[in-house]
Amino acid sequence: MKYDILSLFPEYFIGPFDVSILKRARQKELIDIELVNIRDFANDKHQTVDDRPYGGGPGMVLKPGPLTEAIRSKRTKESRVIMLSPQGKVLNAAKCRELAKESHLILVCGHYEAVDERVIESEIDEEISIGDYVLTSGAPAAIVLIDAVSRFIPHVIGHEEAASQDSFEGDKTFDAPHYTRPEEFEGKRVPEVLTNGNHAEIEKWRRAKGLLKTKRVRPDLIRANEDNLGV
Ligand code: 4GS
């Protein structure tokens, strides 16, 4: 998978892709991440990328010219152009799985108050939000998207962490709580059932615990999945 990130602050992305799983995925050439500075496509002497909104209002708007040029410099027939924006569909595991099948994602990070609507109409295939809150820029959202999508690319994560076992796959209930040594920590013991080696009983306990926590924290997940859960 090739990711091109278009933003005004490429330096923002130093770090997140240089550690742990995504670093290894890049080294193994399972993913390739390139940073594009939208400002490089400004055409005036001050390299202006933003301007005041027509009709008035707070904040600045990203000019259509530089961003359009930046996108076109990277787009091929295989590209899917995504803009991170709170006005998009909210990202979920199903969407991540779908995006992981693509070969080239161009990720446009919004900055300032907004992006000129004409770019969205002409150049953006789809807007995606990472949640119902407002960020200072689309950059953290692009990091989240790359991280979550890459986990669905074969060989990025190991068998141990298999994406198909995640909370939002299968029956869409949370995992049961996890424990490791020591068996007693600050007066709290690991639940007896996990230490007695009865795997059928452990499985039953884990399902019950996972379901209980999902019901308490995310009743919406249970309702959305009633048919599969038999509840
Ligand atoms: C999001 C979000 C976001 C919106 C960017 C205001 C700066 C900001 N992007 N999911 N302008 N939520 N973007 O808040 O993706």
PDB file of C-alpha atoms and ligand atoms in Angstrom:
ATOM      1  CA  MET A   1       0.000   0.000   0.000  1.00  0.00           C
ATOM      2  CA  LYS A   2       1.206   3.441  -0.920  1.00  0.00           C
ATOM      3  CA  TYR A   3       0.008   6.340   1.232  1.00  0.00           C
ATOM      4  CA  ASP A   4       0.591   9.943   0.156  1.00  0.00           C
ATOM      5  CA  ILE A   5      -0.142  12.442   2.919  1.00  0.00           C
ATOM      6  CA  LEU A   6      -0.866  15.987   1.743  1.00  0.00           C
ATOM      7  CA  SER A   7      -0.575  18.549   4.509  1.00  0.00           C
ATOM      8  CA  LEU A   8       0.837  21.950   5.407  1.00  0.00           C
ATOM      9  CA  PHE A   9       3.005  20.532   8.180  1.00  0.00           C
ATOM     10  CA  PRO A  10       4.833  17.393   7.023  1.00  0.00           C
ATOM     11  CA  GLU A  11       7.044  17.642  10.115  1.00  0.00           C
ATOM     12  CA  TYR A  12       3.975  16.717  12.175  1.00  0.00           C
ATOM     13  CA  PHE A  13       4.382  13.138  10.938  1.00  0.00           C
ATOM     14  CA  ILE A  14       7.919  12.652  12.187  1.00  0.00           C
ATOM     15  CA  GLY A  15       7.683   9.953  14.798  1.00  0.00           C
ATOM     16  CA  PRO A  16       4.434   7.997  14.492  1.00  0.00           C
ATOM     17  CA  PHE A  17       5.591   5.963  11.502  1.00  0.00           C
ATOM     18  CA  ASP A  18       9.113   5.466  12.813  1.00  0.00           C
ATOM     19  CA  VAL A  19       8.353   3.161  15.712  1.00  0.00           C
ATOM     20  CA  SER A  20       6.984  -0.295  16.343  1.00  0.00           C
ATOM     21  CA  ILE A  21       4.605  -2.030  13.935  1.00  0.00           C
ATOM     22  CA  LEU A  22       4.395   0.666  11.248  1.00  0.00           C
ATOM     23  CA  LYS A  23       8.175   1.086  11.222  1.00  0.00           C
ATOM     24  CA  ARG A  24       8.558  -2.643  10.646  1.00  0.00           C
ATOM     25  CA  ALA A  25       5.846  -2.612   7.957  1.00  0.00           C
ATOM     26  CA  ARG A  26       7.723   0.158   6.130  1.00  0.00           C
ATOM     27  CA  GLN A  27      11.014  -1.712   6.407  1.00  0.00           C
ATOM     28  CA  LYS A  28       9.362  -4.822   4.984  1.00  0.00           C
ATOM     29  CA  GLU A  29       7.914  -2.600   2.216  1.00  0.00           C
ATOM     30  CA  LEU A  30       4.377  -3.667   3.032  1.00  0.00           C
ATOM     31  CA  ILE A  31       3.501   0.013   3.232  1.00  0.00           C
ATOM     32  CA  ASP A  32       5.132   3.146   1.842  1.00  0.00           C
ATOM     33  CA  ILE A  33       4.340   6.584   3.267  1.00  0.00           C
ATOM     34  CA  GLU A  34       5.236   9.806   1.481  1.00  0.00           C
ATOM     35  CA  LEU A  35       4.735  13.340   2.737  1.00  0.00           C
ATOM     36  CA  VAL A  36       3.730  16.149   0.418  1.00  0.00           C
ATOM     37  CA  ASN A  37       3.798  19.782   1.503  1.00  0.00           C
ATOM     38  CA  ILE A  38       0.792  21.571  -0.019  1.00  0.00           C
ATOM     39  CA  ARG A  39       2.716  24.851   0.267  1.00  0.00           C
ATOM     40  CA  ASP A  40       5.158  23.610  -2.391  1.00  0.00           C
ATOM     41  CA  PHE A  41       2.283  24.033  -4.875  1.00  0.00           C
ATOM     42  CA  ALA A  42       1.551  27.683  -4.046  1.00  0.00           C
ATOM     43  CA  ASN A  43       2.335  29.912  -6.979  1.00  0.00           C
ATOM     44  CA  ASP A  44       2.780  33.404  -5.542  1.00  0.00           C
ATOM     45  CA  LYS A  45       5.939  34.852  -4.057  1.00  0.00           C
ATOM     46  CA  HIS A  46       4.649  34.498  -0.481  1.00  0.00           C
ATOM     47  CA  GLN A  47       3.571  30.900  -1.087  1.00  0.00           C
ATOM     48  CA  THR A  48       0.057  31.688   0.144  1.00  0.00           C
ATOM     49  CA  VAL A  49      -2.125  28.658   0.815  1.00  0.00           C
ATOM     50  CA  ASP A  50      -5.063  30.213   2.683  1.00  0.00           C
ATOM     51  CA  ASP A  51      -7.381  33.207   2.372  1.00  0.00           C
ATOM     52  CA  ARG A  52     -10.440  34.798   4.001  1.00  0.00           C
ATOM     53  CA  PRO A  53     -13.849  33.151   3.521  1.00  0.00           C
ATOM     54  CA  TYR A  54     -16.273  34.660   1.002  1.00  0.00           C
ATOM     55  CA  GLY A  55     -19.350  35.820   2.871  1.00  0.00           C
ATOM     56  CA  GLY A  56     -17.374  36.437   6.049  1.00  0.00           C
ATOM     57  CA  GLY A  57     -16.960  34.356   9.164  1.00  0.00           C
ATOM     58  CA  PRO A  58     -14.135  33.208  11.401  1.00  0.00           C
ATOM     59  CA  GLY A  59     -10.933  31.483  10.341  1.00  0.00           C
ATOM     60  CA  MET A  60      -9.198  31.028   7.039  1.00  0.00           C
ATOM     61  CA  VAL A  61      -9.969  28.766   4.086  1.00  0.00           C
ATOM     62  CA  LEU A  62      -7.432  26.608   2.241  1.00  0.00           C
ATOM     63  CA  LYS A  63      -7.190  27.998  -1.294  1.00  0.00           C
ATOM     64  CA  PRO A  64      -8.315  25.634  -4.077  1.00  0.00           C
ATOM     65  CA  GLY A  65      -5.298  26.110  -6.388  1.00  0.00           C
ATOM     66  CA  PRO A  66      -2.353  24.742  -4.407  1.00  0.00           C
ATOM     67  CA  LEU A  67      -4.314  21.820  -2.969  1.00  0.00           C
ATOM     68  CA  THR A  68      -5.679  20.840  -6.398  1.00  0.00           C
ATOM     69  CA  GLU A  69      -2.170  20.899  -7.867  1.00  0.00           C
ATOM     70  CA  ALA A  70      -0.815  18.852  -4.961  1.00  0.00           C
ATOM     71  CA  ILE A  71      -3.475  16.165  -5.425  1.00  0.00           C
ATOM     72  CA  ARG A  72      -2.989  16.040  -9.206  1.00  0.00           C
ATOM     73  CA  SER A  73       0.770  15.646  -8.774  1.00  0.00           C
ATOM     74  CA  LYS A  74       0.150  12.337  -7.023  1.00  0.00           C
ATOM     75  CA  ARG A  75      -3.076  10.978  -8.509  1.00  0.00           C
ATOM     76  CA  THR A  76      -2.991   7.944 -10.802  1.00  0.00           C
ATOM     77  CA  LYS A  77      -5.814   5.734 -12.092  1.00  0.00           C
ATOM     78  CA  GLU A  78      -5.401   3.547  -9.020  1.00  0.00           C
ATOM     79  CA  SER A  79      -5.601   6.340  -6.438  1.00  0.00           C
ATOM     80  CA  ARG A  80      -8.407   6.826  -3.954  1.00  0.00           C
ATOM     81  CA  VAL A  81      -8.407  10.399  -2.664  1.00  0.00           C
ATOM     82  CA  ILE A  82      -9.645  10.804   0.892  1.00  0.00           C
ATOM     83  CA  MET A  83      -9.993  13.984   2.875  1.00  0.00           C
ATOM     84  CA  LEU A  84      -9.988  13.765   6.640  1.00  0.00           C
ATOM     85  CA  SER A  85     -12.836  15.929   7.868  1.00  0.00           C
ATOM     86  CA  PRO A  86     -15.428  15.965  10.654  1.00  0.00           C
ATOM     87  CA  GLN A  87     -18.016  16.202   7.873  1.00  0.00           C
ATOM     88  CA  GLY A  88     -17.176  12.753   6.533  1.00  0.00           C
ATOM     89  CA  LYS A  89     -18.534   9.317   7.392  1.00  0.00           C
ATOM     90  CA  VAL A  90     -17.106   8.158  10.699  1.00  0.00           C
ATOM     91  CA  LEU A  91     -14.290   5.633  10.306  1.00  0.00           C
ATOM     92  CA  ASN A  92     -14.941   2.099  11.537  1.00  0.00           C
ATOM     93  CA  ALA A  93     -13.341  -1.341  11.212  1.00  0.00           C
ATOM     94  CA  ALA A  94     -15.378  -2.288   8.135  1.00  0.00           C
ATOM     95  CA  LYS A  95     -14.195   0.841   6.304  1.00  0.00           C
ATOM     96  CA  CYS A  96     -10.577   0.183   7.356  1.00  0.00           C
ATOM     97  CA  ARG A  97     -10.791  -3.360   6.003  1.00  0.00           C
ATOM     98  CA  GLU A  98     -12.184  -2.018   2.724  1.00  0.00           C
ATOM     99  CA  LEU A  99      -9.484   0.650   2.372  1.00  0.00           C
ATOM    100  CA  ALA A 100      -6.746  -1.896   3.092  1.00  0.00           C
ATOM    101  CA  LYS A 101      -7.580  -3.538  -0.260  1.00  0.00           C
ATOM    102  CA  GLU A 102      -6.607  -0.396  -2.197  1.00  0.00           C
ATOM    103  CA  SER A 103      -3.124   0.098  -3.621  1.00  0.00           C
ATOM    104  CA  HIS A 104      -2.848   3.889  -3.305  1.00  0.00           C
ATOM    105  CA  LEU A 105      -4.486   6.248  -0.832  1.00  0.00           C
ATOM    106  CA  ILE A 106      -4.013   9.999  -1.101  1.00  0.00           C
ATOM    107  CA  LEU A 107      -4.846  11.483   2.292  1.00  0.00           C
ATOM    108  CA  VAL A 108      -5.670  15.176   2.319  1.00  0.00           C
ATOM    109  CA  CYS A 109      -5.321  16.859   5.694  1.00  0.00           C
ATOM    110  CA  GLY A 110      -7.488  19.917   6.175  1.00  0.00           C
ATOM    111  CA  HIS A 111      -6.020  22.886   7.995  1.00  0.00           C
ATOM    112  CA  TYR A 112      -7.485  26.124   9.344  1.00  0.00           C
ATOM    113  CA  GLU A 113     -11.252  26.567   9.371  1.00  0.00           C
ATOM    114  CA  ALA A 114     -12.060  24.771   6.140  1.00  0.00           C
ATOM    115  CA  VAL A 115     -11.098  23.724   2.617  1.00  0.00           C
ATOM    116  CA  ASP A 116     -12.555  25.422  -0.491  1.00  0.00           C
ATOM    117  CA  GLU A 117     -15.633  23.366  -1.447  1.00  0.00           C
ATOM    118  CA  ARG A 118     -14.683  23.237  -5.138  1.00  0.00           C
ATOM    119  CA  VAL A 119     -11.658  21.046  -4.378  1.00  0.00           C
ATOM    120  CA  ILE A 120     -13.869  18.673  -2.410  1.00  0.00           C
ATOM    121  CA  GLU A 121     -16.292  18.448  -5.347  1.00  0.00           C
ATOM    122  CA  SER A 122     -13.673  17.980  -8.052  1.00  0.00           C
ATOM    123  CA  GLU A 123     -10.805  16.087  -6.448  1.00  0.00           C
ATOM    124  CA  ILE A 124     -11.938  14.265  -3.309  1.00  0.00           C
ATOM    125  CA  ASP A 125     -13.456  10.789  -3.680  1.00  0.00           C
ATOM    126  CA  GLU A 126     -14.649  10.625  -0.104  1.00  0.00           C
ATOM    127  CA  GLU A 127     -14.494  12.463   3.216  1.00  0.00           C
ATOM    128  CA  ILE A 128     -13.747  10.448   6.335  1.00  0.00           C
ATOM    129  CA  SER A 129     -13.980  11.573   9.961  1.00  0.00           C
ATOM    130  CA  ILE A 130     -12.269   9.889  12.893  1.00  0.00           C
ATOM    131  CA  GLY A 131     -14.974  11.011  15.309  1.00  0.00           C
ATOM    132  CA  ASP A 132     -17.427  13.686  16.343  1.00  0.00           C
ATOM    133  CA  TYR A 133     -15.019  16.305  17.663  1.00  0.00           C
ATOM    134  CA  VAL A 134     -12.905  18.998  16.049  1.00  0.00           C
ATOM    135  CA  LEU A 135      -9.134  18.692  15.683  1.00  0.00           C
ATOM    136  CA  THR A 136      -6.648  21.495  15.004  1.00  0.00           C
ATOM    137  CA  SER A 137      -5.820  19.830  11.669  1.00  0.00           C
ATOM    138  CA  GLY A 138      -6.575  16.668   9.721  1.00  0.00           C
ATOM    139  CA  ALA A 139      -3.031  15.437  10.411  1.00  0.00           C
ATOM    140  CA  PRO A 140      -3.758  13.389  13.545  1.00  0.00           C
ATOM    141  CA  ALA A 141      -6.760  11.890  11.728  1.00  0.00           C
ATOM    142  CA  ALA A 142      -4.493  10.774   8.853  1.00  0.00           C
ATOM    143  CA  ILE A 143      -2.204   9.062  11.353  1.00  0.00           C
ATOM    144  CA  VAL A 144      -5.153   7.258  12.908  1.00  0.00           C
ATOM    145  CA  LEU A 145      -6.444   6.157   9.499  1.00  0.00           C
ATOM    146  CA  ILE A 146      -3.060   4.848   8.327  1.00  0.00           C
ATOM    147  CA  ASP A 147      -2.549   3.003  11.591  1.00  0.00           C
ATOM    148  CA  ALA A 148      -5.988   1.372  11.593  1.00  0.00           C
ATOM    149  CA  VAL A 149      -5.997   0.529   7.855  1.00  0.00           C
ATOM    150  CA  SER A 150      -2.466  -0.902   7.872  1.00  0.00           C
ATOM    151  CA  ARG A 151      -3.428  -3.491  10.482  1.00  0.00           C
ATOM    152  CA  PHE A 152      -5.644  -5.086   7.820  1.00  0.00           C
ATOM    153  CA  ILE A 153      -2.825  -5.352   5.269  1.00  0.00           C
ATOM    154  CA  PRO A 154      -1.494  -8.922   5.234  1.00  0.00           C
ATOM    155  CA  HIS A 155       1.695  -9.454   7.282  1.00  0.00           C
ATOM    156  CA  VAL A 156       1.652  -5.998   8.910  1.00  0.00           C
ATOM    157  CA  ILE A 157       0.630  -7.479  12.233  1.00  0.00           C
ATOM    158  CA  GLY A 158       1.580 -10.951  13.326  1.00  0.00           C
ATOM    159  CA  HIS A 159      -0.660 -13.919  13.904  1.00  0.00           C
ATOM    160  CA  GLU A 160      -0.595 -13.071  17.629  1.00  0.00           C
ATOM    161  CA  GLU A 161      -2.405  -9.788  17.156  1.00  0.00           C
ATOM    162  CA  ALA A 162      -4.565 -10.995  14.251  1.00  0.00           C
ATOM    163  CA  ALA A 163      -6.943  -8.251  13.164  1.00  0.00           C
ATOM    164  CA  SER A 164      -9.763 -10.770  12.731  1.00  0.00           C
ATOM    165  CA  GLN A 165      -9.822 -11.301  16.516  1.00  0.00           C
ATOM    166  CA  ASP A 166     -10.343  -7.634  17.326  1.00  0.00           C
ATOM    167  CA  SER A 167     -13.235  -6.214  19.276  1.00  0.00           C
ATOM    168  CA  PHE A 168     -14.982  -4.867  16.189  1.00  0.00           C
ATOM    169  CA  GLU A 169     -14.775  -8.072  14.167  1.00  0.00           C
ATOM    170  CA  GLY A 170     -16.848 -11.219  14.494  1.00  0.00           C
ATOM    171  CA  ASP A 171     -19.576 -10.800  17.080  1.00  0.00           C
ATOM    172  CA  LYS A 172     -18.507  -7.189  17.740  1.00  0.00           C
ATOM    173  CA  THR A 173     -18.291  -7.505  21.488  1.00  0.00           C
ATOM    174  CA  PHE A 174     -15.319  -6.411  23.550  1.00  0.00           C
ATOM    175  CA  ASP A 175     -12.580  -8.734  24.678  1.00  0.00           C
ATOM    176  CA  ALA A 176     -12.681 -10.109  28.185  1.00  0.00           C
ATOM    177  CA  PRO A 177     -10.246  -8.486  30.627  1.00  0.00           C
ATOM    178  CA  HIS A 178      -6.649  -9.688  30.358  1.00  0.00           C
ATOM    179  CA  TYR A 179      -4.201 -10.584  33.133  1.00  0.00           C
ATOM    180  CA  THR A 180      -0.544 -11.533  33.363  1.00  0.00           C
ATOM    181  CA  ARG A 181       1.870 -12.211  36.241  1.00  0.00           C
ATOM    182  CA  PRO A 182       2.026 -11.642  39.129  1.00  0.00           C
ATOM    183  CA  GLU A 183      -0.970 -13.669  40.252  1.00  0.00           C
ATOM    184  CA  GLU A 184      -1.598 -11.145  43.015  1.00  0.00           C
ATOM    185  CA  PHE A 185      -1.042  -7.413  42.533  1.00  0.00           C
ATOM    186  CA  GLU A 186      -1.775  -4.840  45.252  1.00  0.00           C
ATOM    187  CA  GLY A 187      -4.142  -7.256  46.930  1.00  0.00           C
ATOM    188  CA  LYS A 188      -6.030  -8.144  43.750  1.00  0.00           C
ATOM    189  CA  ARG A 189      -5.924 -11.735  42.527  1.00  0.00           C
ATOM    190  CA  VAL A 190      -6.246 -12.937  38.935  1.00  0.00           C
ATOM    191  CA  PRO A 191      -9.725 -14.522  38.510  1.00  0.00           C
ATOM    192  CA  GLU A 192      -9.514 -18.160  39.599  1.00  0.00           C
ATOM    193  CA  VAL A 193     -11.073 -19.490  36.380  1.00  0.00           C
ATOM    194  CA  LEU A 194      -8.056 -18.307  34.308  1.00  0.00           C
ATOM    195  CA  THR A 195      -5.568 -20.285  36.362  1.00  0.00           C
ATOM    196  CA  ASN A 196      -7.288 -23.678  36.595  1.00  0.00           C
ATOM    197  CA  GLY A 197      -6.594 -24.796  33.019  1.00  0.00           C
ATOM    198  CA  ASN A 198     -10.210 -25.612  32.088  1.00  0.00           C
ATOM    199  CA  HIS A 199     -10.297 -24.161  28.586  1.00  0.00           C
ATOM    200  CA  ALA A 200     -14.022 -24.645  27.995  1.00  0.00           C
ATOM    201  CA  GLU A 201     -14.748 -22.816  31.230  1.00  0.00           C
ATOM    202  CA  ILE A 202     -12.248 -20.058  30.378  1.00  0.00           C
ATOM    203  CA  GLU A 203     -13.925 -19.539  26.998  1.00  0.00           C
ATOM    204  CA  LYS A 204     -17.367 -19.337  28.602  1.00  0.00           C
ATOM    205  CA  TRP A 205     -16.106 -16.847  31.219  1.00  0.00           C
ATOM    206  CA  ARG A 206     -14.434 -14.677  28.599  1.00  0.00           C
ATOM    207  CA  ARG A 207     -17.561 -14.477  26.450  1.00  0.00           C
ATOM    208  CA  ALA A 208     -19.709 -13.562  29.431  1.00  0.00           C
ATOM    209  CA  LYS A 209     -17.276 -10.887  30.640  1.00  0.00           C
ATOM    210  CA  GLY A 210     -16.843  -9.396  27.172  1.00  0.00           C
ATOM    211  CA  LEU A 211     -20.596  -9.262  26.633  1.00  0.00           C
ATOM    212  CA  LEU A 212     -21.171  -7.688  30.055  1.00  0.00           C
ATOM    213  CA  LYS A 213     -18.654  -4.915  29.434  1.00  0.00           C
ATOM    214  CA  THR A 214     -20.026  -4.254  25.952  1.00  0.00           C
ATOM    215  CA  LYS A 215     -23.571  -3.983  27.364  1.00  0.00           C
ATOM    216  CA  ARG A 216     -22.417  -1.536  30.014  1.00  0.00           C
ATOM    217  CA  VAL A 217     -20.197   0.673  27.848  1.00  0.00           C
ATOM    218  CA  ARG A 218     -21.545   0.290  24.301  1.00  0.00           C
ATOM    219  CA  PRO A 219     -25.171  -0.883  24.307  1.00  0.00           C
ATOM    220  CA  ASP A 220     -25.349   0.453  20.725  1.00  0.00           C
ATOM    221  CA  LEU A 221     -22.957  -2.314  19.589  1.00  0.00           C
ATOM    222  CA  ILE A 222     -25.218  -4.963  21.119  1.00  0.00           C
ATOM    223  CA  ARG A 223     -28.332  -3.500  19.493  1.00  0.00           C
ATOM    224  CA  ALA A 224     -26.598  -3.292  16.101  1.00  0.00           C
ATOM    225  CA  ASN A 225     -25.642  -6.941  16.322  1.00  0.00           C
ATOM    226  CA  GLU A 226     -28.607  -8.588  18.081  1.00  0.00           C
ATOM    227  CA  ASP A 227     -29.151 -11.214  15.394  1.00  0.00           C
ATOM    228  CA  ASN A 228     -25.651 -12.649  15.707  1.00  0.00           C
ATOM    229  CA  LEU A 229     -25.536 -12.536  19.486  1.00  0.00           C
ATOM    230  CA  GLY A 230     -28.878 -14.196  20.109  1.00  0.00           C
ATOM    231  CA  VAL A 231     -29.756 -11.712  22.849  1.00  0.00           C
TER     232      VAL A 231
HETATM  233  C1  4GS B   1     -11.282  15.856  11.709  1.00  0.00           C
HETATM  234  C2  4GS B   1     -12.001  14.835  12.329  1.00  0.00           C
HETATM  235  C3  4GS B   1     -11.191  17.278  12.133  1.00  0.00           C
HETATM  236  C4  4GS B   1     -11.670  20.342  11.207  1.00  0.00           C
HETATM  237  C5  4GS B   1      -9.256  20.080  10.752  1.00  0.00           C
HETATM  238  C6  4GS B   1     -11.449  21.829  11.390  1.00  0.00           C
HETATM  239  C7  4GS B   1      -9.092  21.570  10.936  1.00  0.00           C
HETATM  240  C8  4GS B   1     -10.420  19.566  11.552  1.00  0.00           C
HETATM  241  N1  4GS B   1     -10.684  15.326  10.666  1.00  0.00           N
HETATM  242  N2  4GS B   1     -11.812  13.725  11.621  1.00  0.00           N
HETATM  243  N3  4GS B   1     -10.327  22.264  10.579  1.00  0.00           N
HETATM  244  N4  4GS B   1     -12.767  14.899  13.419  1.00  0.00           N
HETATM  245  N5  4GS B   1     -10.592  18.140  11.266  1.00  0.00           N
HETATM  246  O1  4GS B   1     -11.635  17.630  13.202  1.00  0.00           O
HETATM  247  O2  4GS B   1     -11.010  14.031  10.602  1.00  0.00           O
END
